[in-house]
Coordinates of C-alpha atoms in Angstrom, one line a residue:
M562 CA 158.3 11.4 46.2
S563 CA 156.7 14.7 45.0
A564 CA 153.5 12.6 43.2
L565 CA 153.3 11.4 47.0
R566 CA 154.2 15.7 48.5
D567 CA 151.3 17.0 46.2
A568 CA 149.0 14.5 46.8
P569 CA 148.6 15.5 50.3
S570 CA 148.1 19.6 49.1
D571 CA 145.7 18.4 46.9
S572 CA 143.8 16.6 49.9
S573 CA 143.8 19.9 51.6
S574 CA 142.9 22.6 49.6
S575 CA 140.1 20.8 48.1
P576 CA 138.2 20.9 51.4
L577 CA 138.0 24.9 51.9
S578 CA 136.8 25.5 49.0
P579 CA 132.5 25.5 49.7
R580 CA 133.7 26.8 52.6
M581 CA 135.4 29.8 50.4
T582 CA 131.7 30.4 48.7
R583 CA 129.6 29.8 51.9
S584 CA 131.3 33.2 53.1
A585 CA 131.3 34.1 49.7
V586 CA 127.8 34.1 49.2
S587 CA 127.0 35.5 53.0
C588 CA 129.2 38.0 52.5
A589 CA 127.1 38.7 49.3
A590 CA 124.4 38.2 51.9
A591 CA 124.5 41.8 53.8
V592 CA 125.9 43.9 51.7
L593 CA 122.2 43.2 49.9
A594 CA 121.0 43.8 53.6
S595 CA 122.4 47.2 54.0
A596 CA 122.2 48.3 50.7
L597 CA 117.4 47.8 51.8
L598 CA 118.2 49.4 54.5
L599 CA 119.9 52.2 53.3
A600 CA 117.3 52.6 50.4
A601 CA 114.3 52.4 53.1
C602 CA 115.8 54.5 54.9
G603 CA 116.0 56.8 52.3
A604 CA 113.1 56.4 51.2
K605 CA 111.7 57.5 54.4
N606 CA 113.9 60.2 54.9
D607 CA 112.6 61.5 51.7
A608 CA 109.2 61.0 51.9
A609 CA 109.8 63.5 55.8
A610 CA 111.4 65.8 53.8
P611 CA 108.3 67.8 52.2
A612 CA 106.6 67.6 55.5
G613 CA 109.1 69.1 57.3
G614 CA 110.1 72.3 54.9
G615 CA 106.7 73.2 54.9
A616 CA 105.1 76.0 57.0
P617 CA 104.4 75.4 61.1
P618 CA 101.4 75.5 62.9
P619 CA 101.0 78.1 64.2
P620 CA 101.2 78.1 67.9
E621 CA 98.5 77.7 71.0
V622 CA 98.5 81.3 72.9
G623 CA 95.5 81.3 76.1
V624 CA 92.9 83.9 75.7
V625 CA 90.2 85.0 77.8
T626 CA 86.6 85.8 75.8
V627 CA 85.8 89.4 76.6
T628 CA 82.1 89.5 78.6
P629 CA 81.1 93.3 79.3
G630 CA 79.4 94.1 82.4
S631 CA 78.5 96.2 85.1
I632 CA 82.3 96.4 88.0
G633 CA 82.4 98.5 91.6
L634 CA 85.6 100.2 91.9
V635 CA 87.0 99.4 94.7
N636 CA 89.7 101.0 96.0
E637 CA 92.0 99.1 99.1
L638 CA 93.9 101.9 101.6
P639 CA 95.6 101.9 104.1
G640 CA 93.7 102.6 108.0
R641 CA 94.6 101.6 111.3
L642 CA 92.1 100.4 114.0
E643 CA 90.4 102.5 117.3
A644 CA 88.3 100.9 119.9
S645 CA 85.3 102.2 119.7
R646 CA 84.4 103.2 123.3
V647 CA 87.6 104.0 125.4
A648 CA 87.5 105.0 129.3
Q649 CA 90.1 105.9 131.8
V650 CA 89.7 104.5 134.7
R651 CA 90.2 107.5 137.7
A652 CA 89.9 108.1 141.7
R653 CA 87.4 110.2 142.7
S654 CA 88.7 110.1 146.1
T655 CA 91.6 110.5 147.8
G656 CA 92.7 108.2 150.2
I657 CA 95.1 104.0 150.3
L658 CA 94.3 101.6 147.7
Q659 CA 93.3 98.9 149.3
K660 CA 92.2 96.0 146.4
R661 CA 91.6 95.1 143.2
L662 CA 88.8 93.0 142.1
F663 CA 89.2 92.1 138.2
T664 CA 91.8 90.1 136.6
E665 CA 93.6 91.8 134.1
G666 CA 93.1 91.7 130.2
S667 CA 89.3 90.4 131.3
D668 CA 86.1 91.9 129.9
V669 CA 84.3 94.3 132.9
K670 CA 80.7 94.3 132.8
A671 CA 79.4 98.2 133.0
G672 CA 78.9 99.2 137.1
Q673 CA 81.3 96.0 138.0
A674 CA 83.5 97.0 140.8
L675 CA 87.2 97.2 139.6
F676 CA 89.3 99.0 142.9
Q677 CA 88.6 99.2 146.8
I678 CA 89.3 103.0 148.3
D679 CA 90.3 102.8 152.2
D680 CA 86.9 104.3 153.3
A681 CA 87.0 105.0 156.6
P682 CA 86.2 109.2 156.5
Y683 CA 84.2 108.9 154.2
R684 CA 82.0 106.3 155.8
A685 CA 82.5 108.6 159.9
A686 CA 81.7 111.8 156.9
M687 CA 78.7 110.6 156.2
E688 CA 77.6 109.6 159.9
S689 CA 78.1 113.6 160.3
A690 CA 75.9 114.3 157.6
Q691 CA 73.0 112.0 158.5
A692 CA 73.1 113.4 162.4
S693 CA 73.3 116.9 161.4
V694 CA 70.0 116.0 159.1
A695 CA 68.7 114.5 162.4
Q696 CA 70.0 117.5 164.4
A697 CA 67.8 119.4 161.9
E698 CA 64.0 117.7 161.1
A699 CA 63.7 117.8 165.1
T700 CA 64.2 122.3 165.3
V701 CA 61.7 122.4 161.7
A702 CA 59.3 120.0 164.5
Q703 CA 60.1 122.1 167.5
T704 CA 59.3 125.3 164.9
S705 CA 56.9 123.8 163.6
D706 CA 55.3 123.3 167.3
L707 CA 55.2 127.2 168.7
V708 CA 53.4 128.9 165.3
K709 CA 50.6 126.1 165.7
R710 CA 50.7 127.7 169.3
Y711 CA 50.9 131.0 167.7
K712 CA 48.0 131.7 165.4
P713 CA 45.4 131.6 167.7
L714 CA 47.0 133.3 170.4
V715 CA 47.4 136.1 167.4
E716 CA 44.5 136.7 165.9
L717 CA 43.2 137.1 170.3
N718 CA 45.2 139.9 170.4
A719 CA 47.2 137.8 173.4
I720 CA 50.6 138.1 171.7
S721 CA 52.2 140.7 169.2
R722 CA 52.2 140.1 165.7
L723 CA 56.2 141.0 166.1
D724 CA 56.6 137.2 168.5
Y725 CA 54.4 135.2 165.6
D726 CA 56.8 137.0 162.7
N727 CA 59.5 135.4 164.7
A728 CA 58.3 132.3 164.9
V729 CA 57.5 132.0 161.1
T730 CA 61.0 133.2 160.1
A731 CA 62.7 130.5 162.9
Q732 CA 60.5 127.7 161.0
K733 CA 61.0 128.5 157.7
T734 CA 64.3 128.6 158.6
A735 CA 64.6 125.5 160.1
Q736 CA 62.6 124.2 157.3
A737 CA 65.9 125.2 155.1
N738 CA 68.4 124.0 157.5
L739 CA 67.3 120.5 157.7
A740 CA 67.1 120.6 153.6
A741 CA 71.2 121.9 154.0
A742 CA 71.5 119.0 156.3
K743 CA 69.8 116.6 153.8
A744 CA 72.4 118.1 151.1
G745 CA 75.0 117.1 152.5
A746 CA 74.0 113.9 153.5
T747 CA 74.0 113.1 150.1
T748 CA 77.4 114.7 148.6
A749 CA 79.2 112.4 152.2
R750 CA 77.3 108.6 150.7
I751 CA 77.8 109.8 146.3
N752 CA 81.8 110.5 148.0
L753 CA 81.8 107.4 149.9
G754 CA 80.8 105.7 147.3
F755 CA 83.4 106.9 145.3
A756 CA 85.8 104.5 147.2
A757 CA 84.4 101.5 145.5
V758 CA 85.7 102.0 142.0
T759 CA 83.0 100.6 139.0
A760 CA 83.7 100.4 135.1
P761 CA 82.0 103.1 133.9
I762 CA 81.3 101.2 130.3
S763 CA 81.3 97.6 129.4
G764 CA 84.1 96.2 127.6
R765 CA 88.4 94.6 128.2
I766 CA 90.1 95.9 130.8
G767 CA 94.1 96.4 129.8
R768 CA 96.4 96.3 132.9
A769 CA 96.2 97.8 136.7
L770 CA 98.3 101.7 136.9
V771 CA 99.2 101.3 140.3
T772 CA 99.0 99.0 143.2
E773 CA 97.0 98.4 146.5
G774 CA 99.1 100.5 149.0
A775 CA 99.4 103.2 146.6
L776 CA 98.1 106.5 147.8
V777 CA 95.7 107.5 144.7
S778 CA 94.2 111.2 144.8
Q779 CA 91.0 112.7 144.0
T780 CA 92.8 116.2 142.7
E781 CA 95.2 114.9 141.0
S782 CA 92.8 112.4 139.5
T783 CA 95.2 109.2 139.3
Q784 CA 95.0 106.6 136.3
L785 CA 93.8 103.5 138.2
A786 CA 93.2 102.0 134.4
V787 CA 92.0 102.1 130.7
I788 CA 88.4 100.3 129.8
Q789 CA 88.4 99.8 125.6
Q790 CA 85.4 98.2 123.6
I791 CA 86.3 96.0 121.1
D792 CA 83.3 94.8 119.6
P793 CA 82.7 96.4 117.1
M794 CA 85.6 98.2 116.6
Y795 CA 86.2 101.7 114.6
V796 CA 88.7 101.9 111.7
N797 CA 90.6 105.0 111.0
F798 CA 91.3 105.3 106.6
T799 CA 92.4 108.2 104.4
Q800 CA 92.3 108.3 100.5
S801 CA 94.0 111.4 98.9
A802 CA 91.9 114.4 97.8
S803 CA 92.7 114.2 94.7
D804 CA 91.2 110.9 94.3
T805 CA 88.5 111.9 95.8
M806 CA 87.8 114.6 93.3
R807 CA 89.1 112.8 90.2
L808 CA 85.9 109.7 90.9
R809 CA 83.9 113.3 91.7
Q810 CA 83.9 114.0 88.1
A811 CA 83.8 111.2 86.9
M812 CA 80.9 110.2 88.0
D813 CA 79.3 113.7 87.0
S814 CA 80.7 113.2 84.1
G815 CA 79.1 109.7 83.6
L816 CA 81.5 108.0 83.4
L817 CA 81.1 106.5 86.1
K818 CA 78.1 106.1 88.6
R819 CA 77.4 106.1 91.8
A820 CA 77.6 102.6 93.7
S821 CA 74.3 101.5 94.9
G822 CA 72.4 98.6 96.3
A823 CA 73.8 96.8 99.7
D824 CA 77.4 97.1 98.5
A825 CA 77.6 100.5 98.9
A826 CA 78.4 102.0 101.9
S827 CA 80.1 98.3 102.8
V828 CA 84.2 97.8 103.3
S829 CA 85.6 94.4 103.5
I830 CA 89.4 94.6 105.5
V831 CA 93.2 92.6 104.5
L832 CA 94.5 91.4 107.7
E833 CA 98.7 92.8 108.1
D834 CA 99.4 89.0 106.9
G835 CA 96.9 89.4 104.0
T836 CA 94.8 87.0 105.2
P837 CA 91.0 89.2 104.2
Y838 CA 88.4 89.4 107.5
P839 CA 85.8 87.5 107.0
S840 CA 83.0 89.9 108.5
K841 CA 82.1 93.2 106.6
G842 CA 82.4 96.0 107.8
R843 CA 80.1 100.1 107.6
L844 CA 81.0 102.6 106.2
L845 CA 80.2 105.8 108.6
F846 CA 81.8 109.6 107.4
T847 CA 83.8 110.6 105.6
D848 CA 85.6 114.2 107.2
L849 CA 85.1 117.3 105.6
T850 CA 88.5 118.9 105.5
V851 CA 91.8 117.6 104.0
D852 CA 94.9 117.3 106.3
A853 CA 96.8 120.7 104.8
T854 CA 99.3 118.1 105.0
S855 CA 99.2 115.7 104.0
G856 CA 96.6 116.1 100.9
Q857 CA 94.0 113.2 102.5
V858 CA 91.3 113.0 103.8
T859 CA 90.2 111.1 106.9
L860 CA 87.0 107.9 106.7
R861 CA 85.7 106.0 109.4
A862 CA 84.1 102.5 109.4
E863 CA 82.5 100.0 111.8
V864 CA 83.7 97.2 111.6
P865 CA 82.0 93.0 114.0
N866 CA 84.5 92.0 116.1
P867 CA 82.3 89.8 118.1
Q868 CA 85.8 86.6 118.1
K869 CA 87.7 89.6 119.7
R870 CA 90.4 89.5 117.1
L871 CA 90.6 92.5 116.4
L872 CA 92.9 95.3 118.5
P873 CA 93.3 98.5 118.4
G874 CA 95.5 99.8 116.6
L875 CA 96.5 97.3 114.9
F876 CA 97.2 98.4 110.9
V877 CA 94.8 97.1 108.6
R878 CA 93.6 97.5 104.0
V879 CA 90.0 98.9 103.9
R880 CA 88.9 97.7 101.1
L881 CA 85.6 100.9 99.4
E882 CA 83.4 100.7 96.8
Q883 CA 82.7 104.0 96.0
A884 CA 82.0 103.6 92.1
Q885 CA 80.2 101.4 89.7
A886 CA 82.0 101.6 85.9
G887 CA 78.8 100.6 82.9
G888 CA 80.5 97.9 80.6
A889 CA 83.8 96.8 82.0
V890 CA 85.8 94.7 81.8
L891 CA 88.2 92.2 84.1
L892 CA 91.4 90.6 82.2
P893 CA 94.4 89.5 84.5
Q894 CA 97.2 92.1 84.1
Q895 CA 99.1 89.6 81.9
A896 CA 97.6 90.4 79.7
V897 CA 97.8 94.2 79.5
T898 CA 101.3 95.9 78.4
R899 CA 101.4 99.3 79.6
S900 CA 104.3 101.3 77.5
S901 CA 105.1 104.7 77.7
Q902 CA 102.9 105.3 74.3
G903 CA 99.8 103.9 76.4
D904 CA 98.3 100.0 77.5
T905 CA 98.2 98.2 74.8
V906 CA 96.3 94.7 74.4
M907 CA 96.7 91.5 71.6
V908 CA 93.4 90.7 70.7
V909 CA 92.2 87.1 68.3
G910 CA 90.6 87.9 65.7
A911 CA 88.6 85.7 64.0
D912 CA 90.8 85.1 61.1
N913 CA 92.9 84.2 64.3
H914 CA 95.0 87.3 63.3
L915 CA 97.2 88.4 66.1
T916 CA 96.5 92.6 66.4
P917 CA 97.6 95.3 68.9
R918 CA 94.1 97.0 71.2
P919 CA 95.1 100.2 72.7
V920 CA 92.8 100.0 75.4
K921 CA 92.1 102.4 79.1
L922 CA 92.4 101.1 82.2
G923 CA 91.4 102.0 85.9
P924 CA 91.7 100.3 89.2
S925 CA 93.4 97.3 89.7
Q926 CA 91.3 94.7 91.5
G927 CA 93.2 92.2 93.1
N928 CA 95.7 90.6 90.1
Q929 CA 92.5 92.1 87.2
W930 CA 92.8 95.3 85.9
V931 CA 89.6 97.2 85.7
V932 CA 89.7 97.5 81.4
L933 CA 87.4 100.7 81.3
E934 CA 87.3 100.7 77.2
G935 CA 89.1 99.5 74.5
L936 CA 86.9 96.7 74.6
K937 CA 83.8 94.7 72.8
A938 CA 81.8 91.5 73.9
D939 CA 82.8 88.5 72.6
D940 CA 86.9 89.9 71.2
K941 CA 89.1 87.5 72.3
V942 CA 92.1 88.3 74.5
M943 CA 95.4 87.0 74.2
V944 CA 96.6 86.1 78.2
D945 CA 99.8 83.8 78.0
G946 CA 102.1 82.2 75.3
F947 CA 103.6 85.4 74.0
Q948 CA 106.9 83.0 74.1
K949 CA 105.5 80.9 71.5
L950 CA 105.6 83.4 68.8
P951 CA 107.7 84.2 66.0
R952 CA 110.0 86.3 65.8
G953 CA 109.2 88.6 62.4
K954 CA 109.8 91.9 60.5
P955 CA 106.8 95.0 62.8
G956 CA 103.9 94.8 60.6
D957 CA 103.6 90.7 59.5
P958 CA 101.2 89.4 60.4
I959 CA 100.7 86.3 62.9
V960 CA 99.1 83.9 63.7
V961 CA 98.2 82.0 66.3
K962 CA 95.1 78.7 67.8
P963 CA 93.8 80.3 70.8
V964 CA 93.3 77.8 73.3
P965 CA 90.2 78.5 76.4
W966 CA 92.7 80.3 79.2
Q967 CA 93.2 78.9 82.6
P968 CA 94.5 80.6 85.3
L969 CA 97.9 79.5 87.4
S970 CA 95.3 78.0 90.5
T971 CA 93.2 75.2 88.0
A972 CA 96.3 74.8 85.7
K973 CA 98.8 72.8 88.8
A974 CA 96.4 69.9 89.4
P975 CA 97.0 69.0 86.0
A976 CA 100.8 69.6 86.0
A977 CA 101.2 67.1 89.0
A978 CA 98.9 64.4 87.8
A979 CA 100.9 64.3 84.5
P980 CA 104.5 63.2 86.3
A981 CA 102.6 60.6 88.2
S982 CA 101.1 59.5 85.3
A983 CA 105.0 59.1 83.1
A984 CA 106.5 58.2 86.0
A985 CA 104.8 54.4 85.8
P986 CA 105.9 53.6 82.6
A987 CA 109.6 54.6 83.4
A988 CA 108.8 52.2 86.1
S989 CA 107.2 49.4 84.1
A990 CA 110.7 49.8 82.1
A991 CA 113.3 49.8 84.3
S992 CA 112.2 46.6 86.1
A993 CA 112.1 44.7 82.4
A994 CA 115.5 46.3 82.2
K995 CA 116.6 44.3 85.4
Q996 CA 114.7 41.3 84.1

């Protein structure tokens, strides 16, 4: 019986031995694979350790190469537009305003009828003056005939000399009266013409300051409208007298030279919204008197306005080239560091080492500085990448990798295209994950 109980147990244990053997072999293989994997990772880390422990590559910085040349010094000054010609239309005769003969805000020509004043009294006065002329002409004819009859008689002593002299005097008096009557008729004709109010100049007329039915007066010179000629336009602007003196001293010392050529007396206009006006103007004159209250000198320029875009009273910015700097350089303003110790730039040397360089600045030109002194041809001036520079002790040499600097306007297009190109791999990866 015991033998029978032991037999099943042996029979059940004998088949399990091969399974345990296979499990042990599998575990040993897994342990060996893990060890090999760890060893390979360790080898990779050991191989990468020397490379990571070395010096980092020099940072890339944007630079511009200096090319000195002659640069016009453009001053931007505040100014105000003014019509080149302004005429106030006033009444030159007294009477009731009967008609307005123009459209408000339209362009009118010189001599164009604008208003009609009641001319009945002036027409009657002219007719009376013409009648006086006719009467004076008749008197002249009568006295002339009398002188003709008396002349042969006085030679024959048929009449006295006194009668003849009286006839000659009457003739001359009649002729004088005729001249006075003609002058009166001319005056009456002029007064009649004043009843028709015409435009004294060509230009754009504003609103009517009186309406039909209003009484206008010659004695009070009632203002009826205003005509302004806005093509061309005047722009009056001011410049500090101290800036003018410094500019003249710099030109006298030879640091700057006087602007020459076609742009010497030309000005450019910048509108209130920052838009440059397409047409250039010309400088007319510079006032010789300095304003005692503001210390400013007034200048005037003439600007064409064919499209009627410029309006009187508009504030603008005037750009005027008054001098030229020889051997000067234009640098982006971000390349210049300004402090109480002076203005400096960072220059990349032949060994790619950064060194500070003091410079002397002139006026700004838009978003650039005019560098008058401190740089020479082929110098590489650092413009951007300052945040990439390593932090070290003062005086430690800094090595960089200079690359040509690109303004933001040219760098925006590649930067905008990069996200679009990167979106394609991301989309393909997402579609692969869905599959």
